[in-house]
């Protein structure tokens, strides 16, 4: 009984290599864009938190006025009323 060797995988074509390179480049660009967005968000949070540190002083001075929130009641639509009958 002889041992059979596994057939060698064919070498990738130029088109397959180009597709692989394009996909890896697109993934790298997407990762870089996500990291850039995360950095911007973290910078924004740090800036906003430092700006909001003085908000208590403004509230005590009465500079910020609160607008009353009106409560809206729920009314079912006519199609729901017809369905429930």
mmCIF file of N, CA and C in Angstrom:
data_model
loop_
_atom_site.group_PDB
_atom_site.id
_atom_site.type_symbol
_atom_site.label_atom_id
_atom_site.label_comp_id
_atom_site.label_asym_id
_atom_site.label_seq_id
_atom_site.Cartn_x
_atom_site.Cartn_y
_atom_site.Cartn_z
ATOM 1 N N UNK A 1 0.829 -1.168 0.000
ATOM 2 C CA UNK A 1 0.000 0.000 0.000
ATOM 3 C C UNK A 1 0.879 1.238 0.000
ATOM 4 N N UNK A 2 0.701 2.008 -0.992
ATOM 5 C CA UNK A 2 1.489 3.228 -1.088
ATOM 6 C C UNK A 2 0.731 4.419 -0.526
ATOM 7 N N UNK A 3 1.464 5.386 -0.073
ATOM 8 C CA UNK A 3 0.834 6.595 0.445
ATOM 9 C C UNK A 3 0.626 7.561 -0.701
ATOM 10 N N UNK A 4 -0.576 8.066 -0.765
ATOM 11 C CA UNK A 4 -0.881 9.038 -1.817
ATOM 12 C C UNK A 4 -0.651 10.437 -1.269
ATOM 13 N N UNK A 5 0.023 11.230 -2.030
ATOM 14 C CA UNK A 5 0.276 12.604 -1.613
ATOM 15 C C UNK A 5 -0.943 13.454 -1.928
ATOM 16 N N UNK A 6 -1.124 14.441 -1.088
ATOM 17 C CA UNK A 6 -2.206 15.388 -1.318
ATOM 18 C C UNK A 6 -1.834 16.260 -2.503
ATOM 19 N N UNK A 7 -2.787 16.505 -3.397
ATOM 20 C CA UNK A 7 -2.458 17.372 -4.535
ATOM 21 C C UNK A 7 -2.186 18.798 -4.061
ATOM 22 N N UNK A 8 -1.231 19.416 -4.703
ATOM 23 C CA UNK A 8 -0.868 20.784 -4.337
ATOM 24 C C UNK A 8 -1.959 21.743 -4.804
ATOM 25 N N UNK A 9 -2.211 22.750 -3.973
ATOM 26 C CA UNK A 9 -3.179 23.771 -4.338
ATOM 27 C C UNK A 9 -2.602 24.616 -5.460
ATOM 28 N N UNK A 10 -3.439 24.966 -6.423
ATOM 29 C CA UNK A 10 -2.923 25.792 -7.522
ATOM 30 C C UNK A 10 -2.529 27.174 -7.021
ATOM 31 N N UNK A 11 -1.542 27.753 -7.657
ATOM 32 C CA UNK A 11 -1.126 29.104 -7.291
ATOM 33 C C UNK A 11 -2.229 30.084 -7.670
ATOM 34 N N UNK A 12 -2.427 31.098 -6.836
ATOM 35 C CA UNK A 12 -3.483 32.064 -7.153
ATOM 36 C C UNK A 12 -3.152 32.840 -8.425
ATOM 37 N N UNK A 13 -4.211 33.137 -9.166
ATOM 38 C CA UNK A 13 -4.043 33.906 -10.401
ATOM 39 C C UNK A 13 -3.809 35.372 -10.046
ATOM 40 N N UNK A 14 -3.432 36.133 -11.050
ATOM 41 C CA UNK A 14 -3.192 37.569 -10.848
ATOM 42 C C UNK A 14 -4.481 38.266 -10.409
ATOM 43 N N UNK A 15 -5.609 37.814 -10.940
ATOM 44 C CA UNK A 15 -6.890 38.410 -10.578
ATOM 45 C C UNK A 15 -7.214 38.124 -9.102
ATOM 46 N N UNK A 16 -6.977 36.907 -8.662
ATOM 47 C CA UNK A 16 -7.228 36.561 -7.262
ATOM 48 C C UNK A 16 -6.310 37.353 -6.327
ATOM 49 N N UNK A 17 -5.049 37.523 -6.729
ATOM 50 C CA UNK A 17 -4.120 38.321 -5.934
ATOM 51 C C UNK A 17 -4.581 39.771 -5.840
ATOM 52 N N UNK A 18 -5.070 40.304 -6.971
ATOM 53 C CA UNK A 18 -5.544 41.689 -6.986
ATOM 54 C C UNK A 18 -6.761 41.852 -6.085
ATOM 55 N N UNK A 19 -7.661 40.864 -6.110
ATOM 56 C CA UNK A 19 -8.848 40.925 -5.257
ATOM 57 C C UNK A 19 -8.438 40.888 -3.788
ATOM 58 N N UNK A 20 -7.519 40.007 -3.434
ATOM 59 C CA UNK A 20 -7.052 39.916 -2.053
ATOM 60 C C UNK A 20 -6.410 41.224 -1.600
ATOM 61 N N UNK A 21 -5.580 41.806 -2.451
ATOM 62 C CA UNK A 21 -4.923 43.071 -2.092
ATOM 63 C C UNK A 21 -5.943 44.190 -1.926
ATOM 64 N N UNK A 22 -6.930 44.234 -2.824
ATOM 65 C CA UNK A 22 -7.952 45.274 -2.753
ATOM 66 C C UNK A 22 -8.774 45.119 -1.474
ATOM 67 N N UNK A 23 -9.143 43.890 -1.136
ATOM 68 C CA UNK A 23 -9.924 43.665 0.074
ATOM 69 C C UNK A 23 -9.134 44.031 1.330
ATOM 70 N N UNK A 24 -7.878 43.651 1.366
ATOM 71 C CA UNK A 24 -7.074 43.990 2.548
ATOM 72 C C UNK A 24 -6.879 45.498 2.659
ATOM 73 N N UNK A 25 -6.727 46.189 1.515
ATOM 74 C CA UNK A 25 -6.574 47.642 1.538
ATOM 75 C C UNK A 25 -7.871 48.303 2.027
ATOM 76 N N UNK A 26 -9.025 47.794 1.564
ATOM 77 C CA UNK A 26 -10.302 48.363 1.985
ATOM 78 C C UNK A 26 -10.533 48.138 3.476
ATOM 79 N N UNK A 27 -10.150 46.969 3.976
ATOM 80 C CA UNK A 27 -10.294 46.688 5.399
ATOM 81 C C UNK A 27 -9.394 47.609 6.209
ATOM 82 N N UNK A 28 -8.166 47.809 5.744
ATOM 83 C CA UNK A 28 -7.244 48.707 6.440
ATOM 84 C C UNK A 28 -7.786 50.134 6.480
ATOM 85 N N UNK A 29 -8.362 50.583 5.356
ATOM 86 C CA UNK A 29 -8.921 51.933 5.302
ATOM 87 C C UNK A 29 -10.116 52.056 6.242
ATOM 88 N N UNK A 30 -10.947 51.013 6.297
ATOM 89 C CA UNK A 30 -12.113 51.035 7.162
ATOM 90 C C UNK A 30 -11.697 51.061 8.634
ATOM 91 N N UNK A 31 -10.688 50.293 8.986
ATOM 92 C CA UNK A 31 -10.179 50.283 10.358
ATOM 93 C C UNK A 31 -9.607 51.651 10.712
ATOM 94 N N UNK A 32 -8.844 52.231 9.780
ATOM 95 C CA UNK A 32 -8.258 53.553 10.034
ATOM 96 C C UNK A 32 -9.351 54.603 10.221
ATOM 97 N N UNK A 33 -10.415 54.512 9.418
ATOM 98 C CA UNK A 33 -11.514 55.467 9.535
ATOM 99 C C UNK A 33 -12.213 55.315 10.883
ATOM 100 N N UNK A 34 -12.422 54.076 11.318
ATOM 101 C CA UNK A 34 -13.041 53.839 12.618
ATOM 102 C C UNK A 34 -12.194 54.363 13.759
ATOM 103 N N UNK A 35 -10.888 54.138 13.677
ATOM 104 C CA UNK A 35 -9.994 54.644 14.716
ATOM 105 C C UNK A 35 -9.987 56.166 14.740
ATOM 106 N N UNK A 36 -10.028 56.765 13.554
ATOM 107 C CA UNK A 36 -10.054 58.226 13.463
ATOM 108 C C UNK A 36 -11.332 58.766 14.100
ATOM 109 N N UNK A 37 -12.465 58.084 13.844
ATOM 110 C CA UNK A 37 -13.741 58.498 14.414
ATOM 111 C C UNK A 37 -13.722 58.357 15.935
ATOM 112 N N UNK A 38 -13.161 57.258 16.429
ATOM 113 C CA UNK A 38 -13.084 57.060 17.869
ATOM 114 C C UNK A 38 -12.212 58.112 18.538
ATOM 115 N N UNK A 39 -11.116 58.468 17.892
ATOM 116 C CA UNK A 39 -10.253 59.518 18.450
ATOM 117 C C UNK A 39 -10.999 60.841 18.515
ATOM 118 N N UNK A 40 -11.772 61.140 17.463
ATOM 119 C CA UNK A 40 -12.527 62.389 17.441
ATOM 120 C C UNK A 40 -13.581 62.396 18.538
ATOM 121 N N UNK A 41 -14.229 61.256 18.756
ATOM 122 C CA UNK A 41 -15.246 61.174 19.803
ATOM 123 C C UNK A 41 -14.612 61.360 21.169
ATOM 124 N N UNK A 42 -13.467 60.717 21.376
ATOM 125 C CA UNK A 42 -12.824 60.851 22.683
ATOM 126 C C UNK A 42 -12.341 62.276 22.908
ATOM 127 N N UNK A 43 -11.867 62.929 21.861
ATOM 128 C CA UNK A 43 -11.468 64.334 21.999
ATOM 129 C C UNK A 43 -12.689 65.188 22.314
ATOM 130 N N UNK A 44 -13.805 64.896 21.657
ATOM 131 C CA UNK A 44 -15.029 65.664 21.890
ATOM 132 C C UNK A 44 -15.543 65.492 23.302
ATOM 133 N N UNK A 45 -15.481 64.275 23.828
ATOM 134 C CA UNK A 45 -15.950 64.033 25.189
ATOM 135 C C UNK A 45 -15.086 64.767 26.194
ATOM 136 N N UNK A 46 -13.795 64.741 25.995
ATOM 137 C CA UNK A 46 -12.902 65.429 26.922
ATOM 138 C C UNK A 46 -13.163 66.924 26.893
ATOM 139 N N UNK A 47 -13.365 67.456 25.700
ATOM 140 C CA UNK A 47 -13.628 68.886 25.592
ATOM 141 C C UNK A 47 -14.960 69.267 26.200
ATOM 142 N N UNK A 48 -15.989 68.452 25.963
ATOM 143 C CA UNK A 48 -17.317 68.752 26.489
ATOM 144 C C UNK A 48 -17.326 68.659 28.007
ATOM 145 N N UNK A 49 -16.644 67.669 28.552
ATOM 146 C CA UNK A 49 -16.654 67.533 30.010
ATOM 147 C C UNK A 49 -15.927 68.704 30.662
ATOM 148 N N UNK A 50 -14.874 69.185 30.033
ATOM 149 C CA UNK A 50 -14.169 70.323 30.622
ATOM 150 C C UNK A 50 -14.988 71.600 30.494
ATOM 151 N N UNK A 51 -15.785 71.713 29.438
ATOM 152 C CA UNK A 51 -16.626 72.893 29.282
ATOM 153 C C UNK A 51 -17.813 72.863 30.235
ATOM 154 N N UNK A 52 -18.274 71.661 30.578
ATOM 155 C CA UNK A 52 -19.446 71.546 31.434
ATOM 156 C C UNK A 52 -19.113 71.667 32.919
ATOM 157 N N UNK A 53 -17.860 71.789 33.271
ATOM 158 C CA UNK A 53 -17.505 71.882 34.689
ATOM 159 C C UNK A 53 -18.055 73.152 35.326
ATOM 160 N N UNK A 54 -18.199 74.203 34.583
ATOM 161 C CA UNK A 54 -18.693 75.454 35.130
ATOM 162 C C UNK A 54 -20.195 75.617 35.031
ATOM 163 N N UNK A 55 -20.917 74.594 34.616
ATOM 164 C CA UNK A 55 -22.358 74.705 34.408
ATOM 165 C C UNK A 55 -23.112 74.940 35.713
ATOM 166 N N UNK A 56 -22.625 74.423 36.833
ATOM 167 C CA UNK A 56 -23.308 74.617 38.112
ATOM 168 C C UNK A 56 -23.315 76.086 38.507
ATOM 169 N N UNK A 57 -22.254 76.788 38.194
ATOM 170 C CA UNK A 57 -22.194 78.216 38.508
ATOM 171 C C UNK A 57 -23.258 78.978 37.728
ATOM 172 N N UNK A 58 -23.430 78.602 36.471
ATOM 173 C CA UNK A 58 -24.426 79.278 35.638
ATOM 174 C C UNK A 58 -25.835 78.981 36.138
ATOM 175 N N UNK A 59 -26.085 77.737 36.556
ATOM 176 C CA UNK A 59 -27.408 77.373 37.055
ATOM 177 C C UNK A 59 -27.756 78.164 38.306
ATOM 178 N N UNK A 60 -26.784 78.367 39.168
ATOM 179 C CA UNK A 60 -27.063 79.098 40.403
ATOM 180 C C UNK A 60 -27.354 80.565 40.122
ATOM 181 N N UNK A 61 -26.824 81.067 39.050
ATOM 182 C CA UNK A 61 -27.087 82.461 38.706
ATOM 183 C C UNK A 61 -28.444 82.630 38.042
ATOM 184 N N UNK A 62 -29.061 81.528 37.633
ATOM 185 C CA UNK A 62 -30.377 81.616 37.019
ATOM 186 C C UNK A 62 -30.311 81.987 35.556
ATOM 187 N N UNK A 63 -29.179 81.821 34.934
ATOM 188 C CA UNK A 63 -29.041 82.187 33.530
ATOM 189 C C UNK A 63 -29.730 81.189 32.608
ATOM 190 N N UNK A 64 -29.862 79.966 33.074
ATOM 191 C CA UNK A 64 -30.509 78.943 32.244
ATOM 192 C C UNK A 64 -31.961 78.835 32.667
ATOM 193 N N UNK A 65 -32.869 79.043 31.740
ATOM 194 C CA UNK A 65 -34.297 78.913 32.045
ATOM 195 C C UNK A 65 -34.783 77.583 31.514
ATOM 196 N N UNK A 66 -35.605 76.933 32.288
ATOM 197 C CA UNK A 66 -36.154 75.647 31.870
ATOM 198 C C UNK A 66 -37.513 75.878 31.234
ATOM 199 N N UNK A 67 -37.746 75.195 30.146
ATOM 200 C CA UNK A 67 -39.045 75.274 29.495
ATOM 201 C C UNK A 67 -39.885 74.118 29.997
ATOM 202 N N UNK A 68 -41.131 74.365 30.324
ATOM 203 C CA UNK A 68 -41.970 73.275 30.826
ATOM 204 C C UNK A 68 -42.234 72.252 29.723
ATOM 205 N N UNK A 69 -42.250 71.010 30.098
ATOM 206 C CA UNK A 69 -42.514 69.933 29.153
ATOM 207 C C UNK A 69 -43.991 69.615 29.228
ATOM 208 N N UNK A 70 -44.666 69.714 28.097
ATOM 209 C CA UNK A 70 -46.086 69.400 28.062
ATOM 210 C C UNK A 70 -46.244 67.919 27.777
ATOM 211 N N UNK A 71 -47.126 67.307 28.507
ATOM 212 C CA UNK A 71 -47.349 65.881 28.352
ATOM 213 C C UNK A 71 -48.412 65.665 27.287
ATOM 214 N N UNK A 72 -48.052 64.922 26.270
ATOM 215 C CA UNK A 72 -48.991 64.633 25.201
ATOM 216 C C UNK A 72 -49.653 63.295 25.488
ATOM 217 N N UNK A 73 -50.944 63.257 25.312
ATOM 218 C CA UNK A 73 -51.651 62.010 25.580
ATOM 219 C C UNK A 73 -51.636 61.129 24.341
ATOM 220 N N UNK A 74 -51.787 59.857 24.567
ATOM 221 C CA UNK A 74 -51.761 58.889 23.477
ATOM 222 C C UNK A 74 -53.169 58.673 22.976
ATOM 223 N N UNK A 75 -53.344 58.782 21.669
ATOM 224 C CA UNK A 75 -54.638 58.473 21.061
ATOM 225 C C UNK A 75 -54.400 57.447 19.972
ATOM 226 N N UNK A 76 -55.069 56.306 20.049
ATOM 227 C CA UNK A 76 -54.863 55.279 19.029
ATOM 228 C C UNK A 76 -55.431 55.730 17.688
ATOM 229 N N UNK A 77 -54.834 55.237 16.640
ATOM 230 C CA UNK A 77 -55.305 55.614 15.309
ATOM 231 C C UNK A 77 -56.612 54.928 14.993
ATOM 232 N N UNK A 78 -57.276 55.394 13.962
ATOM 233 C CA UNK A 78 -58.578 54.836 13.608
ATOM 234 C C UNK A 78 -58.493 53.378 13.184
ATOM 235 N N UNK A 79 -57.369 52.984 12.569
ATOM 236 C CA UNK A 79 -57.213 51.594 12.159
ATOM 237 C C UNK A 79 -57.098 50.685 13.381
ATOM 238 N N UNK A 80 -56.472 51.175 14.446
ATOM 239 C CA UNK A 80 -56.380 50.380 15.667
ATOM 240 C C UNK A 80 -57.731 50.266 16.347
ATOM 241 N N UNK A 81 -58.527 51.339 16.309
ATOM 242 C CA UNK A 81 -59.845 51.310 16.912
ATOM 243 C C UNK A 81 -60.731 50.303 16.195
ATOM 244 N N UNK A 82 -60.628 50.285 14.848
ATOM 245 C CA UNK A 82 -61.444 49.362 14.057
ATOM 246 C C UNK A 82 -61.029 47.920 14.315
ATOM 247 N N UNK A 83 -59.753 47.688 14.529
ATOM 248 C CA UNK A 83 -59.244 46.340 14.758
ATOM 249 C C UNK A 83 -59.706 45.807 16.102
ATOM 250 N N UNK A 84 -59.794 46.671 17.100
ATOM 251 C CA UNK A 84 -60.149 46.235 18.443
ATOM 252 C C UNK A 84 -61.647 45.976 18.610
ATOM 253 N N UNK A 85 -62.446 46.379 17.676
ATOM 254 C CA UNK A 85 -63.895 46.199 17.817
ATOM 255 C C UNK A 85 -64.315 44.788 17.660
#
